[in-house]
Coordinates of C-alpha atoms and ligand atoms in Angstrom, one line a residue:
M1 CA -11.2 -25.7 -99.3
C2 CA -14.5 -27.1 -99.7
G3 CA -15.8 -30.0 -97.7
I4 CA -17.0 -33.4 -98.8
V5 CA -19.6 -35.7 -97.7
G6 CA -21.0 -39.1 -99.0
Y7 CA -22.8 -41.5 -97.7
I8 CA -24.3 -44.8 -98.7
G9 CA -25.8 -47.8 -96.5
Q10 CA -29.3 -48.4 -95.1
R11 CA -29.8 -45.6 -92.9
N12 CA -31.5 -42.1 -94.2
A13 CA -28.6 -40.4 -95.7
F14 CA -29.5 -36.8 -95.3
D15 CA -29.3 -36.5 -91.6
I16 CA -25.7 -38.1 -91.5
I17 CA -24.3 -36.1 -94.2
I18 CA -25.9 -32.7 -92.5
K19 CA -24.2 -33.4 -89.7
G20 CA -20.8 -34.2 -91.6
L21 CA -20.9 -31.2 -93.7
K22 CA -21.4 -29.1 -90.2
R23 CA -18.5 -30.8 -89.0
L24 CA -16.7 -30.1 -92.6
E25 CA -17.8 -26.4 -92.4
Y26 CA -14.3 -25.2 -91.3
R27 CA -12.7 -26.1 -94.9
G28 CA -15.3 -23.4 -96.6
Y29 CA -18.8 -22.3 -95.9
D30 CA -19.9 -19.7 -98.6
S31 CA -22.7 -22.2 -100.1
A32 CA -23.7 -25.3 -99.6
G33 CA -25.5 -28.6 -101.4
I34 CA -26.8 -32.3 -101.1
A35 CA -27.8 -35.0 -103.9
L36 CA -29.9 -37.6 -102.8
I37 CA -31.2 -40.8 -105.1
N38 CA -34.6 -41.5 -103.1
N39 CA -36.1 -45.0 -103.0
E40 CA -37.9 -44.4 -106.7
G41 CA -34.7 -43.4 -108.3
K42 CA -35.4 -40.0 -108.6
L43 CA -32.1 -37.8 -108.2
N44 CA -32.8 -34.3 -105.9
V45 CA -30.2 -32.0 -105.8
Y46 CA -30.6 -28.8 -103.2
K47 CA -28.3 -26.1 -103.1
T48 CA -28.1 -22.8 -101.3
K49 CA -25.9 -19.5 -100.8
G50 CA -24.7 -19.5 -97.0
K51 CA -24.0 -22.1 -94.5
V52 CA -25.0 -25.5 -94.0
S53 CA -28.1 -24.6 -92.1
E54 CA -29.4 -22.3 -94.9
L55 CA -29.3 -25.6 -96.5
E56 CA -31.0 -27.4 -93.9
N57 CA -33.9 -24.8 -93.5
H58 CA -34.0 -24.8 -97.2
T59 CA -34.9 -28.3 -97.5
I60 CA -37.5 -28.8 -94.8
D61 CA -40.5 -29.1 -97.0
K62 CA -38.7 -31.2 -99.8
D63 CA -38.1 -34.6 -100.6
I64 CA -35.1 -35.9 -98.6
S65 CA -35.5 -39.6 -98.5
G66 CA -32.8 -41.8 -99.6
N67 CA -29.7 -43.6 -98.0
I68 CA -27.3 -42.9 -100.6
G69 CA -26.0 -39.1 -100.9
I70 CA -23.2 -36.6 -101.7
A71 CA -23.0 -33.3 -100.4
H72 CA -20.7 -30.3 -100.6
T73 CA -19.7 -27.1 -98.1
R74 CA -17.8 -24.6 -100.5
W75 CA -15.2 -22.1 -100.7
A76 CA -15.4 -20.1 -104.3
T77 CA -12.4 -20.4 -106.6
H78 CA -14.3 -20.3 -109.8
G79 CA -17.7 -18.2 -109.6
E80 CA -18.8 -15.8 -106.8
P81 CA -20.6 -17.6 -103.9
C82 CA -24.2 -18.0 -105.5
T83 CA -26.9 -21.1 -105.8
V84 CA -26.2 -21.5 -109.3
N85 CA -22.4 -22.1 -108.2
A86 CA -22.9 -24.2 -105.5
H87 CA -22.1 -27.9 -106.0
P88 CA -23.4 -30.8 -106.6
H89 CA -23.4 -30.0 -110.4
F90 CA -25.3 -32.1 -112.9
S91 CA -24.1 -33.8 -116.2
F92 CA -26.2 -32.2 -119.5
S93 CA -28.7 -35.0 -119.2
E94 CA -28.8 -34.3 -115.6
S95 CA -28.2 -37.9 -114.9
L96 CA -24.8 -37.4 -112.8
A97 CA -24.4 -35.2 -109.7
L98 CA -20.9 -34.5 -108.7
V99 CA -19.3 -32.3 -105.9
H100 CA -15.4 -31.3 -105.9
N101 CA -12.5 -29.8 -104.1
G102 CA -9.7 -28.6 -106.0
I103 CA -9.3 -26.9 -108.9
I104 CA -9.4 -27.8 -112.6
E105 CA -6.7 -25.9 -114.0
N106 CA -7.1 -26.7 -118.1
Y107 CA -11.1 -26.1 -117.9
A108 CA -11.5 -23.2 -119.8
T109 CA -9.9 -25.6 -122.9
L110 CA -12.4 -28.5 -121.5
K111 CA -15.2 -26.1 -121.5
E112 CA -14.7 -24.6 -124.6
N113 CA -14.5 -28.2 -126.4
L114 CA -17.8 -28.8 -124.8
Q115 CA -19.6 -25.6 -126.0
S116 CA -18.3 -26.1 -129.5
K117 CA -20.4 -29.4 -129.2
G118 CA -23.4 -28.1 -128.4
Y119 CA -23.1 -28.1 -124.2
I120 CA -24.6 -25.6 -122.4
F121 CA -23.3 -24.5 -118.6
K122 CA -25.4 -22.7 -116.1
S123 CA -22.6 -22.1 -113.5
S124 CA -19.4 -20.3 -113.8
T125 CA -17.7 -23.1 -112.0
D126 CA -14.6 -25.6 -113.1
T127 CA -16.9 -28.5 -111.6
E128 CA -19.6 -28.3 -113.8
V129 CA -17.1 -28.6 -116.6
L130 CA -15.7 -31.6 -115.8
I131 CA -18.9 -32.9 -114.8
Q132 CA -20.5 -32.4 -118.3
F133 CA -17.1 -33.7 -119.6
I134 CA -17.4 -37.0 -117.3
G135 CA -21.1 -37.1 -118.9
H136 CA -20.0 -36.6 -122.2
I137 CA -17.6 -39.2 -122.5
M138 CA -20.1 -41.6 -120.6
E139 CA -23.0 -41.0 -123.2
S140 CA -20.6 -40.7 -126.5
N141 CA -19.0 -44.0 -125.6
D142 CA -21.7 -46.0 -124.0
I143 CA -19.1 -47.0 -121.0
D144 CA -20.0 -46.8 -117.3
L145 CA -19.5 -44.2 -114.8
L146 CA -16.4 -45.3 -113.6
T147 CA -14.6 -46.1 -116.9
A148 CA -16.0 -42.5 -117.9
T149 CA -14.3 -41.0 -115.0
Q150 CA -11.1 -42.5 -115.1
L151 CA -11.0 -41.3 -118.9
A152 CA -11.9 -37.6 -117.8
L153 CA -9.4 -37.5 -115.2
Q154 CA -6.4 -38.7 -117.3
E155 CA -7.3 -35.0 -119.2
V156 CA -7.9 -33.2 -116.3
V157 CA -4.5 -30.6 -115.1
G158 CA -5.1 -29.6 -111.6
A159 CA -6.5 -30.7 -108.3
Y160 CA -9.2 -32.7 -107.7
A161 CA -11.6 -34.6 -104.8
I162 CA -14.8 -35.6 -106.3
A163 CA -17.8 -37.6 -105.9
V164 CA -20.3 -38.6 -108.4
L165 CA -24.1 -40.1 -108.1
E166 CA -25.7 -42.1 -111.1
K167 CA -29.4 -41.7 -111.2
N168 CA -29.5 -44.8 -112.7
N169 CA -27.1 -46.8 -110.4
P170 CA -28.4 -45.8 -106.7
N171 CA -26.2 -48.6 -105.4
T172 CA -22.7 -46.6 -106.2
I173 CA -20.8 -43.7 -105.2
I174 CA -17.6 -43.2 -107.6
A175 CA -14.8 -40.7 -106.2
A176 CA -11.4 -40.0 -106.4
R177 CA -8.9 -37.6 -105.7
K178 CA -5.4 -35.9 -106.7
S179 CA -3.8 -33.4 -104.4
S180 CA -7.1 -33.0 -102.3
P181 CA -7.8 -35.4 -99.3
L182 CA -10.8 -37.8 -99.5
V183 CA -11.4 -40.7 -96.8
V184 CA -13.7 -43.6 -97.2
G185 CA -15.2 -45.1 -93.6
I186 CA -15.9 -48.4 -93.3
G187 CA -19.4 -49.4 -91.3
E188 CA -21.6 -52.3 -91.4
N189 CA -23.1 -52.6 -94.6
E190 CA -22.6 -48.7 -95.2
F191 CA -19.7 -46.6 -96.2
F192 CA -18.7 -42.8 -95.8
L193 CA -17.0 -40.5 -97.6
A194 CA -15.4 -37.3 -96.8
S195 CA -12.7 -34.8 -96.8
D196 CA -11.0 -35.7 -93.4
A197 CA -12.4 -38.4 -90.9
T198 CA -14.2 -35.9 -88.4
P199 CA -17.5 -37.1 -90.5
I200 CA -17.0 -40.3 -90.0
V201 CA -15.3 -40.7 -86.2
E202 CA -19.2 -41.1 -85.1
Y203 CA -19.7 -44.4 -86.8
T204 CA -16.3 -46.3 -87.4
D205 CA -13.0 -46.2 -86.7
K206 CA -11.9 -48.1 -89.8
V207 CA -10.9 -45.7 -92.8
V208 CA -8.9 -46.2 -96.1
Y209 CA -7.4 -42.6 -97.1
L210 CA -7.4 -42.2 -100.8
K211 CA -4.1 -41.8 -102.7
D212 CA -3.3 -39.4 -105.4
E213 CA -4.8 -40.4 -108.9
E214 CA -6.5 -43.3 -107.4
I215 CA -10.6 -44.1 -108.0
V216 CA -13.2 -45.9 -105.5
A217 CA -16.0 -47.4 -106.4
I218 CA -18.5 -47.8 -103.1
N219 CA -20.8 -50.3 -104.1
R220 CA -23.8 -50.8 -101.4
E221 CA -24.1 -54.5 -101.8
K222 CA -20.4 -55.7 -102.6
D223 CA -17.5 -53.5 -100.7
I224 CA -14.9 -50.5 -102.0
K225 CA -12.9 -51.1 -105.0
I226 CA -9.9 -48.9 -105.9
V227 CA -8.1 -48.6 -109.2
N228 CA -5.9 -46.1 -110.6
L229 CA -7.0 -43.7 -113.4
Y230 CA -5.3 -46.7 -115.7
N231 CA -7.8 -49.6 -114.3
V232 CA -4.9 -51.1 -112.3
E233 CA -6.4 -52.0 -108.8
T234 CA -5.1 -52.0 -105.2
T235 CA -5.9 -53.7 -102.4
P236 CA -7.4 -50.7 -100.1
E237 CA -5.0 -49.9 -97.1
I238 CA -7.5 -50.0 -93.9
K239 CA -6.4 -47.7 -91.0
Q240 CA -7.7 -47.3 -87.7
I241 CA -8.5 -43.5 -86.6
T242 CA -7.6 -42.7 -82.9
L243 CA -10.2 -39.7 -83.3
N244 CA -12.7 -39.2 -80.4
L245 CA -16.0 -37.2 -80.4
G246 CA -15.1 -35.3 -77.7
Q247 CA -11.8 -33.8 -80.0
I248 CA -14.4 -32.6 -82.7
E249 CA -17.2 -30.9 -80.6
K250 CA -17.3 -27.7 -78.5
G251 CA -17.4 -28.9 -75.2
G252 CA -19.2 -26.3 -73.4
Y253 CA -17.1 -23.3 -75.2
P254 CA -18.8 -21.2 -77.6
H255 CA -16.2 -21.3 -79.9
F256 CA -13.8 -24.0 -80.9
M257 CA -11.0 -21.1 -81.2
L258 CA -11.7 -20.8 -77.5
K259 CA -12.0 -24.1 -76.4
E260 CA -8.7 -25.1 -78.5
I261 CA -6.9 -21.8 -76.9
F262 CA -7.6 -23.4 -73.6
E263 CA -6.4 -27.2 -74.5
Q264 CA -2.9 -25.6 -75.6
P265 CA -1.1 -26.6 -72.1
G266 CA -3.0 -30.6 -72.3
C267 CA -2.0 -30.3 -76.1
I268 CA 1.8 -29.5 -75.0
Y269 CA 1.7 -32.2 -72.7
D270 CA 0.6 -34.7 -75.3
C271 CA 2.9 -33.3 -78.1
M272 CA 6.1 -33.8 -75.2
R273 CA 4.9 -37.1 -74.3
G274 CA 7.0 -40.6 -74.9
R275 CA 9.6 -37.6 -76.2
I276 CA 11.1 -36.1 -72.9
N277 CA 11.4 -38.5 -70.1
M278 CA 9.9 -38.7 -66.9
E279 CA 13.2 -37.2 -65.1
A280 CA 12.7 -34.3 -67.8
D281 CA 16.6 -34.4 -68.6
N282 CA 16.5 -35.7 -72.3
V283 CA 14.4 -35.6 -75.3
V284 CA 14.1 -38.1 -78.2
L285 CA 12.5 -37.7 -81.3
S286 CA 12.8 -40.8 -83.4
A287 CA 12.6 -39.3 -86.5
V288 CA 16.0 -37.7 -85.7
I289 CA 17.3 -40.5 -84.3
D290 CA 16.4 -42.5 -87.5
Y291 CA 17.8 -39.9 -89.7
K292 CA 20.5 -38.8 -87.4
E293 CA 23.4 -38.9 -90.0
R294 CA 21.2 -37.1 -92.7
L295 CA 20.3 -34.5 -90.6
L296 CA 23.3 -33.6 -89.0
N297 CA 25.4 -34.0 -92.3
A298 CA 23.4 -30.8 -93.7
K299 CA 24.7 -28.0 -95.0
R300 CA 21.5 -26.1 -94.1
F301 CA 18.1 -26.1 -93.6
V302 CA 15.5 -24.6 -95.6
I303 CA 11.8 -24.4 -93.6
V304 CA 8.6 -23.8 -96.0
A305 CA 5.3 -23.1 -94.7
C306 CA 2.6 -20.5 -94.9
G307 CA 0.3 -18.3 -92.3
T308 CA 0.7 -19.3 -88.8
S309 CA 3.1 -22.3 -89.4
W310 CA 5.6 -20.0 -91.5
H311 CA 5.4 -17.6 -87.9
A312 CA 6.6 -21.1 -86.0
G313 CA 9.4 -21.6 -88.9
L314 CA 10.8 -18.1 -88.3
I315 CA 10.8 -19.3 -84.3
G316 CA 12.4 -22.7 -85.3
K317 CA 15.1 -20.9 -87.3
Q318 CA 16.1 -18.9 -84.4
L319 CA 16.5 -22.6 -82.0
I320 CA 17.9 -24.5 -84.8
E321 CA 20.6 -21.9 -85.4
M322 CA 21.2 -21.3 -81.5
L323 CA 21.5 -24.7 -80.5
C324 CA 22.7 -26.5 -83.6
R325 CA 24.8 -23.9 -85.6
I326 CA 23.6 -24.9 -88.7
P327 CA 22.2 -22.1 -91.1
V328 CA 18.4 -22.1 -91.4
E329 CA 16.3 -20.4 -94.1
V330 CA 12.5 -19.9 -93.9
E331 CA 10.6 -19.5 -97.1
Y332 CA 6.8 -18.7 -97.6
A333 CA 5.8 -22.0 -99.7
S334 CA 4.0 -20.1 -102.1
E335 CA 7.3 -17.9 -103.1
F336 CA 9.8 -20.7 -102.9
R337 CA 8.1 -23.0 -105.4
Y338 CA 7.7 -20.3 -108.1
R339 CA 11.5 -18.7 -107.7
D340 CA 14.2 -21.1 -108.8
P341 CA 15.6 -21.4 -105.5
V342 CA 19.1 -23.3 -104.8
I343 CA 18.6 -26.2 -103.3
N344 CA 21.3 -28.9 -103.1
S345 CA 20.9 -32.6 -102.1
D346 CA 22.7 -31.9 -98.8
D347 CA 20.2 -29.5 -97.6
V348 CA 17.2 -30.5 -95.2
V349 CA 13.7 -28.6 -96.1
I350 CA 11.4 -28.8 -93.2
A351 CA 8.1 -28.5 -94.2
I352 CA 5.2 -27.2 -91.4
S353 CA 1.5 -27.5 -91.9
Q354 CA -1.5 -27.9 -89.6
S355 CA -3.8 -29.2 -92.1
G356 CA -0.6 -31.1 -94.1
E357 CA -2.9 -30.4 -96.9
T358 CA -1.5 -26.7 -98.1
A359 CA -0.8 -26.7 -101.6
D360 CA 1.7 -24.1 -102.0
T361 CA 3.6 -26.3 -98.9
L362 CA 3.1 -29.6 -101.0
A363 CA 4.4 -28.1 -104.1
A364 CA 7.6 -26.6 -102.3
I365 CA 7.9 -30.1 -101.3
E366 CA 7.6 -31.8 -104.4
L367 CA 10.0 -28.8 -105.7
A368 CA 12.6 -29.4 -103.2
K369 CA 12.5 -33.5 -103.7
S370 CA 12.8 -33.2 -107.0
K371 CA 16.8 -31.3 -106.5
G372 CA 17.4 -34.2 -103.8
A373 CA 16.7 -32.3 -100.9
F374 CA 16.0 -34.5 -97.6
I375 CA 12.3 -33.8 -96.5
Y376 CA 11.2 -33.5 -92.9
G377 CA 7.6 -32.8 -92.1
I378 CA 6.2 -31.4 -89.3
C379 CA 2.2 -31.8 -89.1
N380 CA -0.7 -32.2 -87.0
A381 CA -3.6 -34.2 -89.5
V382 CA -2.3 -37.6 -89.4
G383 CA -2.5 -39.1 -92.7
S384 CA -2.8 -36.2 -94.7
S385 CA -0.9 -35.5 -98.1
I386 CA 2.1 -33.7 -96.7
P387 CA 3.6 -36.6 -93.9
R388 CA 3.2 -38.6 -96.6
A389 CA 5.0 -36.8 -99.2
T390 CA 7.8 -36.5 -96.5
H391 CA 10.8 -38.5 -95.8
T392 CA 10.2 -38.5 -92.3
G393 CA 9.0 -36.2 -89.9
S394 CA 7.4 -35.7 -86.6
Y395 CA 3.6 -35.4 -85.8
I396 CA 2.5 -32.4 -83.2
H397 CA 0.0 -34.4 -81.7
V398 CA -2.3 -31.4 -80.5
G399 CA -5.7 -32.9 -81.6
P400 CA -8.0 -31.6 -84.4
E401 CA -7.8 -28.0 -84.8
I402 CA -11.4 -26.4 -85.9
G403 CA -11.0 -22.8 -85.6
V404 CA -10.3 -21.4 -88.8
A405 CA -7.4 -19.5 -86.9
S406 CA -4.8 -21.3 -86.0
T407 CA -3.9 -21.9 -82.3
K408 CA -3.2 -24.8 -80.4
A409 CA -1.0 -26.1 -83.6
F410 CA 1.1 -22.8 -83.7
T411 CA 2.6 -23.8 -79.8
G412 CA 2.5 -27.3 -81.2
Q413 CA 4.6 -26.6 -84.1
V414 CA 7.1 -24.5 -81.7
T415 CA 7.3 -27.3 -79.0
V416 CA 7.9 -29.8 -82.0
L417 CA 10.7 -27.2 -83.3
T418 CA 12.4 -26.9 -79.7
M419 CA 12.3 -30.8 -79.4
L420 CA 14.3 -31.1 -83.0
A421 CA 16.6 -27.9 -82.2
L422 CA 17.6 -29.9 -78.9
T423 CA 17.9 -33.3 -80.1
L424 CA 19.9 -32.4 -83.3
G425 CA 22.3 -29.7 -80.8
K426 CA 22.8 -32.5 -78.6
A427 CA 23.9 -35.2 -81.3
N428 CA 25.8 -32.3 -83.1
N429 CA 28.0 -31.5 -79.6
T430 CA 26.6 -28.1 -80.3
I431 CA 24.7 -27.4 -76.9
K432 CA 26.2 -27.5 -73.6
E433 CA 24.9 -30.1 -71.3
E434 CA 23.9 -27.3 -68.9
T435 CA 22.0 -25.2 -71.4
Y436 CA 20.4 -28.6 -72.5
L437 CA 19.0 -29.7 -69.4
S438 CA 17.6 -26.2 -68.3
I439 CA 15.6 -25.8 -71.6
V440 CA 14.4 -29.3 -71.4
K441 CA 13.5 -29.1 -67.9
E442 CA 11.7 -25.9 -68.4
L443 CA 10.0 -27.4 -71.5
N444 CA 8.4 -29.8 -69.2
N445 CA 7.1 -26.6 -66.9
I446 CA 5.6 -24.7 -70.0
P447 CA 2.2 -26.3 -69.8
E448 CA 1.8 -25.1 -66.0
K449 CA 2.9 -21.9 -67.2
M450 CA 0.5 -21.8 -70.0
K451 CA -2.1 -22.9 -67.5
K452 CA -1.3 -19.7 -65.3
V453 CA -1.3 -17.4 -68.5
L454 CA -5.2 -18.9 -69.1
E455 CA -6.0 -17.5 -65.2
L456 CA -5.8 -14.1 -67.1
N457 CA -8.5 -14.7 -69.3
N458 CA -11.1 -11.9 -67.4
Q459 CA -8.2 -9.3 -67.6
I460 CA -7.6 -9.7 -71.0
I461 CA -11.8 -9.7 -71.7
E462 CA -11.6 -6.2 -69.8
L463 CA -9.1 -5.0 -71.8
S464 CA -10.5 -6.2 -75.2
R465 CA -13.5 -4.4 -74.2
M466 CA -11.4 -1.2 -74.5
F467 CA -9.7 -1.5 -78.1
T468 CA -13.4 -2.7 -79.9
Y469 CA -13.1 0.6 -81.2
A470 CA -9.5 0.6 -83.0
H471 CA -9.0 0.6 -86.6
N472 CA -5.5 -0.1 -86.4
F473 CA -3.3 -2.2 -84.1
I474 CA 0.8 -2.7 -84.1
Y475 CA 2.5 -5.4 -82.3
L476 CA 6.4 -5.4 -81.8
G477 CA 9.1 -7.8 -80.6
R478 CA 12.3 -8.7 -80.9
G479 CA 14.5 -11.7 -81.0
F480 CA 12.3 -15.1 -80.3
S481 CA 9.0 -12.5 -79.9
Y482 CA 9.3 -11.1 -83.1
P483 CA 7.6 -13.8 -84.7
V484 CA 5.2 -14.0 -81.6
A485 CA 4.1 -10.1 -82.8
L486 CA 3.3 -11.4 -86.0
E487 CA 1.3 -14.5 -84.9
G488 CA -0.4 -12.0 -82.9
A489 CA -1.1 -9.2 -85.8
L490 CA -2.2 -12.2 -88.0
K491 CA -4.5 -13.7 -85.2
L492 CA -6.1 -10.2 -84.7
K493 CA -6.5 -9.2 -88.6
E494 CA -8.2 -12.7 -89.6
I495 CA -11.0 -13.1 -87.0
S496 CA -11.9 -9.2 -85.8
Y497 CA -10.9 -7.8 -89.4
I498 CA -9.0 -5.0 -87.6
H499 CA -5.7 -3.9 -89.4
A500 CA -2.9 -4.8 -87.5
E501 CA 0.9 -5.1 -88.3
G502 CA 3.7 -6.6 -86.7
Y503 CA 7.3 -5.4 -86.5
P504 CA 10.5 -6.3 -85.4
A505 CA 10.4 -3.4 -82.5
A506 CA 13.8 -1.8 -83.8
E507 CA 12.2 -1.2 -87.4
M508 CA 10.3 1.1 -85.8
K509 CA 12.0 4.1 -86.2
H510 CA 12.7 3.5 -89.9
G511 CA 9.2 4.4 -90.9
P512 CA 6.3 2.9 -88.8
I513 CA 6.8 5.3 -86.2
A514 CA 4.8 7.9 -88.5
L515 CA 1.7 6.0 -87.8
I516 CA 1.8 6.5 -83.9
D517 CA -0.7 8.6 -82.2
A518 CA -3.0 8.7 -79.2
E519 CA -5.2 6.8 -81.4
M520 CA -3.0 3.8 -82.0
P521 CA -2.2 0.8 -79.9
V522 CA 0.7 -0.8 -79.7
V523 CA 1.1 -4.2 -78.4
V524 CA 4.8 -5.0 -77.2
I525 CA 6.3 -8.4 -76.1
A526 CA 8.5 -6.7 -73.9
T527 CA 9.4 -9.8 -71.1
K528 CA 12.7 -9.9 -69.0
N529 CA 14.6 -11.4 -71.8
A530 CA 18.6 -10.7 -73.2
L531 CA 16.6 -7.9 -75.3
Y532 CA 14.6 -6.7 -72.5
D533 CA 16.5 -3.0 -72.3
K534 CA 16.5 -2.0 -76.1
V535 CA 12.6 -3.3 -76.4
L536 CA 12.2 -0.5 -73.4
S537 CA 13.9 2.2 -74.8
N538 CA 11.6 1.0 -78.2
I539 CA 8.2 1.3 -75.7
Q540 CA 10.1 4.9 -74.6
E541 CA 10.0 5.8 -78.3
I542 CA 6.2 5.3 -78.8
K543 CA 4.9 6.6 -75.4
A544 CA 6.9 9.8 -76.7
R545 CA 4.6 9.9 -79.8
N546 CA 1.6 9.3 -77.3
G547 CA 0.9 5.6 -78.7
R548 CA -1.4 3.5 -76.2
V549 CA 0.9 0.4 -75.0
I550 CA -0.4 -3.0 -74.1
A551 CA 3.0 -4.5 -73.0
I552 CA 3.4 -8.0 -72.4
I553 CA 5.7 -8.2 -69.4
T554 CA 7.3 -10.4 -66.8
E555 CA 5.7 -10.8 -63.5
G556 CA 6.8 -8.4 -61.2
D557 CA 8.6 -5.8 -63.6
K558 CA 7.6 -2.4 -61.6
I559 CA 9.3 -0.4 -64.3
L560 CA 7.2 -1.0 -67.3
S561 CA 4.2 -1.1 -65.2
N562 CA 4.8 2.3 -64.7
I563 CA 5.6 3.3 -68.3
A564 CA 2.9 1.3 -70.3
D565 CA -0.6 2.0 -70.5
F566 CA -1.8 -1.4 -69.7
C567 CA 0.2 -4.7 -68.8
I568 CA -0.1 -8.5 -69.0
E569 CA 2.0 -10.0 -66.4
L570 CA 3.4 -13.6 -67.6
P571 CA 5.4 -15.9 -65.3
D572 CA 8.7 -15.9 -66.2
T573 CA 10.6 -18.5 -68.6
I574 CA 13.6 -19.0 -70.9
D575 CA 14.1 -16.5 -73.7
C576 CA 13.7 -19.6 -76.3
L577 CA 10.7 -20.8 -74.9
E578 CA 8.8 -17.4 -74.6
P579 CA 6.9 -17.9 -77.5
L580 CA 4.8 -20.8 -76.3
V581 CA 3.7 -18.4 -73.2
A582 CA 3.9 -15.0 -75.0
T583 CA 1.7 -16.5 -77.6
V584 CA -1.4 -17.1 -75.5
P585 CA -2.5 -14.0 -74.4
L586 CA -2.2 -12.5 -77.7
Q587 CA -4.3 -15.2 -79.0
L588 CA -7.3 -14.6 -76.0
L589 CA -7.0 -10.7 -77.1
A590 CA -7.7 -11.5 -80.7
Y591 CA -10.3 -13.7 -79.7
H592 CA -12.3 -11.4 -77.1
I593 CA -11.9 -8.0 -79.6
A594 CA -13.5 -10.4 -82.3
V595 CA -16.3 -11.6 -80.0
C596 CA -16.9 -7.7 -78.7
K597 CA -17.4 -7.2 -82.4
G598 CA -20.0 -9.6 -83.1
M599 CA -17.6 -11.7 -85.6
N600 CA -18.1 -15.3 -86.6
V601 CA -14.6 -16.3 -84.5
D602 CA -14.7 -19.9 -85.9
Q603 CA -15.3 -18.9 -89.3
P604 CA -14.3 -15.9 -90.3
R605 CA -15.0 -14.4 -93.7
N606 CA -13.2 -15.1 -96.9
L607 CA -11.2 -17.7 -95.4
A608 CA -10.9 -21.5 -94.9
K609 CA -9.4 -24.1 -92.8
S610 CA -7.2 -26.2 -95.4
V611 CA -5.9 -24.1 -98.6
T612 CA -5.7 -26.7 -100.9
V613 CA -5.6 -24.4 -103.8
E614 CA -2.6 -22.2 -104.4
Ligands
LIG701 C1 -4.1 -18.5 -89.5 C2 -4.1 -19.9 -90.3 C3 -2.9 -19.8 -91.7 C4 -2.4 -21.5 -91.6 C5 -1.9 -21.4 -92.9 C6 -1.1 -22.5 -93.2 O1 -4.7 -18.8 -88.7 O2 -4.7 -20.5 -89.7 O3 -2.6 -18.4 -91.7 O4 -1.2 -21.3 -90.8 O5 -2.9 -21.4 -94.1 O6 -1.8 -23.8 -92.9 P1 -1.1 -25.0 -92.6 O7 -0.4 -25.2 -91.4 O8 -2.7 -25.9 -92.8 O9 -0.4 -25.9 -93.6

């Protein structure tokens, strides 16, 4: 959560930084601020409540000159979203300005200590405590900013990515990270700093991903110097980024979310490329081959994830149990990390995360690692913290996901889980050759089937208009479609703010059926799979109570088209691959309802894309 951008070089810092902040707005957007040192050595700080565009308006008549600056777009943790709490924050003497992503857990103790020495605080943030603390160490010991930052961070408990400007040193930015991402971009006589590579990609493809507890001194005239908290220097590992600008822009779509929904056929193709052969009769996930023994000897798999990634995990459980006959448990990372879970050295933990930065998932990985488990990561963001914390894993390769509501990452995660289960099942001899071949072949057809579903967009727009009024929705599914129902409900609630619940269809009669009346839209995934007849009965039960059924059915299903109030027809596929096809209309339904309601689809209230706080 929160996005950080910095620039030092020969160009005007403001323009580069504002553009960068806009690219990072998906990380938080309740307030924003910028600190610049102008050519006369004046440190100017501007902050506003609201989005980056508000900051831009606010600075129209201000001095925005200078070729060094840092900035921030915030997702509030400590203190309400307002100008005072927005970053950057000053040190007591106002000679230092700092932006911060993360949480300083021991801020209250540090603050009390500083207050006892006469320090006064303007904001309610943990961030102001940190910069006042750094300033205090610097001034009371008469040491440089880098050393003061090292000493301060040795005392800090919590997570941080920070960038600091010093009024009296307009040639250097000091930045550091622990459990929150930070990337340095290296250009020609200029450097960039950002929470991820998206603000940098336009200017350079050379980046250095800072590691935990590393501090970088970025000097305009020299180079970058990386040290740890105890001043041990390391050589920067320069990596090349493969992102391109097209991947992080809307490309003619009104929202990133719609673009990302429509990208899915291509994404699934990219995800499978090099992993499924031309003949579509073999899947190779290199991570599985490299660690075959370790994976096949697992007594149990435990999947840890949050939100949409957790829903993908529920599908992964069914796939792995069905095709590999190895028991699988699926845990919310946030619960797992605070229980005392039974984890043994012969367990394999699969951590699923789009951003690769989710704090709870990272903590769950560390806990499982400490108990000797082997960790397999399934991530999207290349070079993020989770892939670095795992023993091995597979990227989903769906490209940057910028809309806050996860769409293409979900189908990418399910695709990788399918390939994982197929590869393991084949190596384990727990899958019949015939079944293996039919799934691999059909997996190859999924991008085309997704395209057919996307052609239903106009029909779904019409449907959405009819349901914009609704205050509640129920989503039902069974088997592989149950997690799809959960995912459909989550998509709707997070972007349209309509209350929505997902249930296994048969659970209705154990309580939720009491909610059904003529006002209640019920979305049922009722395709022609092994549980079709059972779901049909569940639909009859809803119709008998006047519920309004929107059924997701298989093309040509005459029975349901006569019973349901509205039908969305999908191309037929194999049961275990159905989530890849059936999720798409639910994403579109949520999207169009939210658009009809006039909601900010890409940046829904209270949310942020990357949840780096617990
Ligand atoms: C929902 C959504 C969230 C994320 C969750 C985990 O649309 O995006 O529920 O799925 O915050 O994030 P990652 O996958 O980045 O670990």
